[in-house]
Amino acid sequence: MSGTAKTQVLVEEGGNHCRKRSHSNNDQCMKRVKLDDMSASEKKSNFSMLNSNSNGTIKLASSSMTKPGATTKKLVIKNFKSKPNLPENYQETTWSKLREAVIAIQTSKAITYSLEELYQAVENMCSHKMASQLYVNLTNLVEGHVKSNIEQFLSESMDRQVFLKRMDDCWRAHCRQMIMIRSIFLYLDRTYVLQNPSIHSIWDMGLDLFRHHIAMNTLIQTRTVDGLLLLIERERGGDAVDISLLKSLLRMLSDLQIYQDAFEHKFLQATERLYAAEGQRLMRELPVPEYLAHVEKRLREENERLLHYLDPCTKWQLIRTVERQLLSEHLTGILSKGLESLMDGPRLNDLTTLYNLFSLVKDGLNELCSHFNAYIKKKGRTIVIEPERDKSMVAELLEFKEQLDNIVTTCFHRNDRFLYSMREAFEFFINQRQNKPAELIAKFVDVKLRAGNKEATEEELERLLDKIMVLFRFIHGKDVFEAFYKKDLAKRLLVGKSASVDAEKSMLSKLKQECGGGFTCKLEGMFKDMELSKDINVTYKQHLAANQEGCCLDLSVYILTMGFWPTYPPVDVRLPAELTRHQEHFAKFYLAKHSGRKLQWQPTLGHCVLRAHFPQGNKELQVSLFQALVLLLFNDGDNLSFEDIKADTNIEEGELRRTLQSLACGKARVVCKSPRGREVADTDTFTFNGDFTNKLFRIKINQIQMKETSEEQKATEERVFQDRQYQIDAAIVRVMKMRKALSHNLLISELYNQLKFPVKPADLKKRIESLIDRDYMERDKDNPNQYNYVA
């Protein structure tokens, strides 16, 4: 190497000498430095020491020491002026030595030379351009040894287990040998091999020879792979096998880069055959929960095999094969066979397993969601459509909804797809029976908001109302709910049967939030009337006190706005003179303050407190107005006939019979009926019960509620129908006024978008014809399928 710079090395005196090169423009020489502690064999093998005539120069220059009291010398080494001559037959002699060492390694014998000496020999040969021949010689030597191992695997009578064990031993021995051989020929690997990309490294050369002569041998490869597949099949069947042997041989195939071509394809085919047969068999034999547990177990086992001995590159195909044969092929079968029973349980753990497994396969969750939706519609429809279940319909629907919510939250991880599917299914089946669910939900709310309902605390009642509102959202005919809810709310407010004003107003705010202020304006008006009535009664009592007109009768009147409250049929009953006088006095007082108004007395929902004198003690009787009218007749006589009572009170006959039943046949029998019996006949007589006793002072005598007859039901539905007619008419006029001209189909489509209740096309057509007859709109003269607005 040419150059002007010099590199200096400081060497401590008395230590080992070292070589240093100094470069100059004209002088290139090499000088060896003799190591004092070098052994005789090392001296002999060092080719640089073979020539006794030294032609190098060593120049020692003193220099200052880095440590006090010591001296250092500067060592300058110059290159040899000419290369040393090698002894004759050096290459053959050295290779013979190396060959002997390699054979010793391959036969597991002791090496007669030190590893340092062998390494130095390789380095010397490489330095003198003998690397190419050295590599060829080594390759031939390794190849010969590999070929010599083939015969032991060709015996046809050899047991498979013994064959695999022998193959594993041969592979392990080959790896150990190649590691030691490479350590000796490391200089060759790091110089000659690196400089020639076209040739294999020593380790890769060993792998290539083993692959070509042993692993790629058709007979050996077939027996190896078949043996491995047999071991895996036995292990899958539950037998104990040598996992370390499996792992080692599969690692061998991976290292030899024949794992995929020789093993993986056959392994996946065997896996597919095994699980295809197993899936078909177990689907017939096992119930769904056990089958799902088996699939989960199989997937867990295959993942463990991947961890223990299979190559990671097999994972995706292996797991997909198991999932396809045990799940994908049986999605519909699993759901048809077991989903309904799992849902009915509900078996939450099994449903969680089902969801987790189905989420692994393509279209699994879609299929599960579809069957989930069909299950809800089927079961929900049986709850709604059967009239004999009307009494328990709402309670069953609430329970069903809660069960499904729990399943979706716990098992299906609140998957949006399942939440939407559940809402769609509820909306579908709950409207299969038009109007009835809305009516029953309204009545269910009435029961829960009555004063007699002591089943729940205020917090529980609030949660229940929230659940009811969820059902309410699914109903299309919300105006039906409003009609029945308003009728029941009026009774609760007027008779004083409301459990809690806070609960009533909470329900009202929920309805307002859901449907808007237009839906609840009449209901809010009812509450406003009740509050105004309280103020009017206070003012009336103050008026009586100021005019000193008070008496033993304490009258409270509710002033109801006719448009807010349900329509009650007018009833003309004969009231006592004292009560009639008070009514007239109140009417005079009220109309004086509010001129232009008209009062119409409605006694149907009136109630009274009577003081009764019995021989056993005085009592207070809390009764309806009709019950009070009957009881007051006994002040004038103890024995009255049905006809007498009817004539004196003028109460409608059916209502009178129910009133007499409540007084003579209930728990608190303040009146005796003759002859005895539940039913009241025209010939029956009634007497005052002087022997009546009760431990309570104030006794509430419940009126026998007339069951809602089909006529009343139809009357409510008819009112809803009439309201809908008005809404349809208003919507048609509104659309036509804005569009001026519109085709029939576009008008129908627009009406469906605007109307919030279910309606048939035939009903819409009738309303259109009605509006044409009333000159709100007309048919186009040129196109009978188009309508024009008449301004």
mmCIF file of C-alpha atoms in Angstrom, residues 283 288 291-292 327 330-343 351 354-355 358 363-375 412 418:
data_model
loop_
_atom_site.group_PDB
_atom_site.id
_atom_site.type_symbol
_atom_site.label_atom_id
_atom_site.label_comp_id
_atom_site.label_asym_id
_atom_site.label_seq_id
_atom_site.Cartn_x
_atom_site.Cartn_y
_atom_site.Cartn_z
ATOM 1 C CA MET A 283 -73.685 -32.131 13.936
ATOM 2 C CA VAL A 288 -75.611 -27.265 19.634
ATOM 3 C CA TYR A 291 -70.960 -28.864 19.412
ATOM 4 C CA LEU A 292 -69.911 -25.240 19.930
ATOM 5 C CA LEU A 327 -68.429 -23.686 11.250
ATOM 6 C CA HIS A 330 -72.804 -25.704 9.186
ATOM 7 C CA LEU A 331 -73.886 -22.087 9.881
ATOM 8 C CA THR A 332 -77.520 -22.590 8.930
ATOM 9 C CA GLY A 333 -77.657 -26.019 10.544
ATOM 10 C CA ILE A 334 -76.317 -24.756 13.872
ATOM 11 C CA LEU A 335 -78.709 -21.802 13.969
ATOM 12 C CA SER A 336 -81.756 -23.773 12.852
ATOM 13 C CA LYS A 337 -81.029 -26.537 15.322
ATOM 14 C CA GLY A 338 -80.094 -24.602 18.434
ATOM 15 C CA LEU A 339 -80.525 -20.812 18.347
ATOM 16 C CA GLU A 340 -84.136 -20.867 19.537
ATOM 17 C CA SER A 341 -83.381 -23.045 22.566
ATOM 18 C CA LEU A 342 -80.348 -20.917 23.445
ATOM 19 C CA MET A 343 -82.421 -17.738 23.217
ATOM 20 C CA LEU A 351 -74.695 -17.488 23.134
ATOM 21 C CA LEU A 354 -71.827 -18.782 19.425
ATOM 22 C CA TYR A 355 -71.232 -15.082 18.716
ATOM 23 C CA PHE A 358 -69.486 -16.917 14.187
ATOM 24 C CA ASP A 363 -70.939 -14.098 6.762
ATOM 25 C CA GLY A 364 -71.164 -15.708 10.208
ATOM 26 C CA LEU A 365 -72.512 -12.622 11.966
ATOM 27 C CA ASN A 366 -74.806 -11.813 9.050
ATOM 28 C CA GLU A 367 -76.324 -15.277 9.289
ATOM 29 C CA LEU A 368 -76.608 -15.049 13.083
ATOM 30 C CA CYS A 369 -78.230 -11.601 12.868
ATOM 31 C CA SER A 370 -80.720 -12.847 10.278
ATOM 32 C CA HIS A 371 -81.806 -15.798 12.437
ATOM 33 C CA PHE A 372 -81.836 -13.551 15.524
ATOM 34 C CA ASN A 373 -84.218 -11.213 13.714
ATOM 35 C CA ALA A 374 -86.450 -14.097 12.594
ATOM 36 C CA TYR A 375 -86.560 -15.487 16.146
ATOM 37 C CA PHE A 412 -73.204 -9.796 21.310
ATOM 38 C CA PHE A 418 -77.910 -6.625 16.306
#
